[in-house]
XYZ file of N, CA and C in Angstrom:
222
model
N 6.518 -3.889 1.773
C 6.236 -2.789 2.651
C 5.158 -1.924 2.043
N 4.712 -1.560 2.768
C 3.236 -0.357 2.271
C 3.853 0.592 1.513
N 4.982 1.264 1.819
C 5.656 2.083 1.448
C 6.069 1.977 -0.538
N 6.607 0.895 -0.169
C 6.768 0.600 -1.753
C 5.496 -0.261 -2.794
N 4.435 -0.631 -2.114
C 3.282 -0.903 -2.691
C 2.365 0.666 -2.974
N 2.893 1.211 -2.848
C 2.099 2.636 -2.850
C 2.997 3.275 -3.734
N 4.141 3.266 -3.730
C 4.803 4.307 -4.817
C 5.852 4.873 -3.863
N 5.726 5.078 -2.803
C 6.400 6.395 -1.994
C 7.942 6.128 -2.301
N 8.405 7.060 -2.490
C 9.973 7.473 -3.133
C 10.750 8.118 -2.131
N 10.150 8.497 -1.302
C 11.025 9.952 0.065
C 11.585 9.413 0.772
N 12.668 10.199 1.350
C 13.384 9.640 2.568
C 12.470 8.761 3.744
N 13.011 8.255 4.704
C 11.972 7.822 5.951
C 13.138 8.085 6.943
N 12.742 8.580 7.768
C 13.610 9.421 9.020
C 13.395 8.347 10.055
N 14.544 7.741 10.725
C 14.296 7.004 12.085
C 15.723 6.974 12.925
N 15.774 6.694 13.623
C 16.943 6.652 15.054
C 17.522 5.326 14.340
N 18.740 5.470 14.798
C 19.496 4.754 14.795
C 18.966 2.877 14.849
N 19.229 3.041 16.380
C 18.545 1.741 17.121
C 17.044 1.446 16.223
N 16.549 1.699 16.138
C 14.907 1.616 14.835
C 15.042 1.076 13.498
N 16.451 1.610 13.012
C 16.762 1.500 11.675
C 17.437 -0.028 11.934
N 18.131 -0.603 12.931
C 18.877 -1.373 12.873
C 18.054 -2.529 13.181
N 16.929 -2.675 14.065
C 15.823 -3.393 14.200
C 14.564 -3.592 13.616
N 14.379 -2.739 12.638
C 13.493 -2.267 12.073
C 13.220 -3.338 10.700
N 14.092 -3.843 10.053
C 14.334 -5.031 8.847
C 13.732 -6.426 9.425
N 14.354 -6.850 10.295
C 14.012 -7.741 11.429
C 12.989 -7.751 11.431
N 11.540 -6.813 12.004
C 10.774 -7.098 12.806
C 9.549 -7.189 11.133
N 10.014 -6.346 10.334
C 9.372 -6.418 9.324
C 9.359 -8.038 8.486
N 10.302 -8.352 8.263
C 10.867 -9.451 7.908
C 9.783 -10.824 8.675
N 10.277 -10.581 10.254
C 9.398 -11.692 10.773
C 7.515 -11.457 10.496
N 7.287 -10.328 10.974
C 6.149 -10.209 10.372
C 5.665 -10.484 8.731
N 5.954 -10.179 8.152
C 5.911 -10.891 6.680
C 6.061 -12.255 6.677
N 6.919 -12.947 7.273
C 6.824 -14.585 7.395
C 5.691 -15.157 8.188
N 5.380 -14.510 9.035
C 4.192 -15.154 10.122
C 2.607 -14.495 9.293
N 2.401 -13.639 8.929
C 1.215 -13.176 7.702
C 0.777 -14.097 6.649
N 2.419 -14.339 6.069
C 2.294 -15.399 5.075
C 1.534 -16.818 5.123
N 2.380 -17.064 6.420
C 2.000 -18.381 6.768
C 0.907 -18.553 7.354
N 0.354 -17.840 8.772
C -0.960 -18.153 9.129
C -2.187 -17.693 8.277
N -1.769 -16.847 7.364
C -2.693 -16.282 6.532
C -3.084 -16.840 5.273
N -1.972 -17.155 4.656
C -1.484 -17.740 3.481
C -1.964 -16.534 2.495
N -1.354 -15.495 2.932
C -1.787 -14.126 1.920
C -0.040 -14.382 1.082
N -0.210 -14.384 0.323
C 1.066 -14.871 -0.851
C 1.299 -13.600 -1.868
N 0.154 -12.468 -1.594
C -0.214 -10.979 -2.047
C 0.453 -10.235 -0.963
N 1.591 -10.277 -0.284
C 1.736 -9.286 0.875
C 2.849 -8.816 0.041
N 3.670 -7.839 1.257
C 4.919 -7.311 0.470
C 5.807 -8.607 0.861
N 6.936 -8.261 -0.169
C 8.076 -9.388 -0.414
C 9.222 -8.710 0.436
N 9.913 -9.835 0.551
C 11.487 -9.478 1.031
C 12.217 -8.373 0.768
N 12.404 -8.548 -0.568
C 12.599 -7.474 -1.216
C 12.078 -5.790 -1.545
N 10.690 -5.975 -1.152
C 10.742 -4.626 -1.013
C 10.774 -4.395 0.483
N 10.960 -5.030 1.199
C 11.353 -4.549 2.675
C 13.074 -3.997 2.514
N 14.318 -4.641 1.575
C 15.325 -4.322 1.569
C 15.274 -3.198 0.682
N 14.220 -2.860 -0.209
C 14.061 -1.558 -1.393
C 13.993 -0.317 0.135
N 12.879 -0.537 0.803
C 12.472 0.641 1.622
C 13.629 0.563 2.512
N 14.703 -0.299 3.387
C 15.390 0.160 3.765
C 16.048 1.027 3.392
N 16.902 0.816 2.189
C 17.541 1.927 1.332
C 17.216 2.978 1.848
N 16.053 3.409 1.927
C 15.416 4.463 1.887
C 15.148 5.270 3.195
N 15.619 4.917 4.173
C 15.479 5.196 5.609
C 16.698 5.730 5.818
N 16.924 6.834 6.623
C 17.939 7.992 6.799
C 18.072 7.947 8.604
N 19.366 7.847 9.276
C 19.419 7.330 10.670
C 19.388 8.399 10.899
N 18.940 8.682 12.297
C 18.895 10.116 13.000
C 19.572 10.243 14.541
N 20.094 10.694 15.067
C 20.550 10.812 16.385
C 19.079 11.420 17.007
N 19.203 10.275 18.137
C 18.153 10.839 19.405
C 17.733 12.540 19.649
N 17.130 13.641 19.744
C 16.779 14.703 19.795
C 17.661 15.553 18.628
N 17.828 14.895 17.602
C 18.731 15.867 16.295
C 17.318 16.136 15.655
N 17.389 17.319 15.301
C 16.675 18.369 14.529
C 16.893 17.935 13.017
N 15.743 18.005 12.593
C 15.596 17.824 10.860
C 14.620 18.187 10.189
N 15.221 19.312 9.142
C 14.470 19.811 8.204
C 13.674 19.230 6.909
N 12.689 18.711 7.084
C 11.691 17.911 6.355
C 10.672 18.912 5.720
N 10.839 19.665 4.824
C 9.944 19.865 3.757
C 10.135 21.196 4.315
N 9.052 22.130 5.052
C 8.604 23.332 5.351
C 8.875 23.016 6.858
N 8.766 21.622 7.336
C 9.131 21.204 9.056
C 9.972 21.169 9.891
N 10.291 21.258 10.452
C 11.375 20.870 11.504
C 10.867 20.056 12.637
N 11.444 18.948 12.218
C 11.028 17.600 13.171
C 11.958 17.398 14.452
N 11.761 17.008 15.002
C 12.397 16.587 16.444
C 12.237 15.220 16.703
N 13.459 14.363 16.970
C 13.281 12.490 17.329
C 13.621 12.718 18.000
N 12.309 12.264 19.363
C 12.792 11.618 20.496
C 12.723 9.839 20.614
């Protein structure tokens, strides 16, 4: 994931339904890159399951205090 090729350490805020599909779609994409590309330099499996960790579920229009922000998921 970009996320963990870069360093980034912070929460990642997403909905529910996002978080639960979200491994998946990464996952297949990383297999189809690999292969038609034959980039063997992409992110790994594994850091797609590192950055899950790292993703925090949110209820649809729940309010969250992010830094100085207050975010809104719709």
């Amino acid at each position: 994931m970009f996320i963990e090729m870069i360093g980034y350490d912070g929460p990642i805020y997403m909905t529910h339904p996002t978080k639960a599909i979200a491994p998946i779609l990464l996952e297949d994409f990383r297999k189809i890159t690999v292969s038609r590309e034959g980039d063997d330099n992409f992110f790994t499996s594994e850091m797609i399951k590192t950055c899950m960790k790292k993703c925090i579920a949110v209820n649809l229009h729940q309010r969250v205090q992010v830094g100085q922000a207050l975010c809104c998921f719709f």
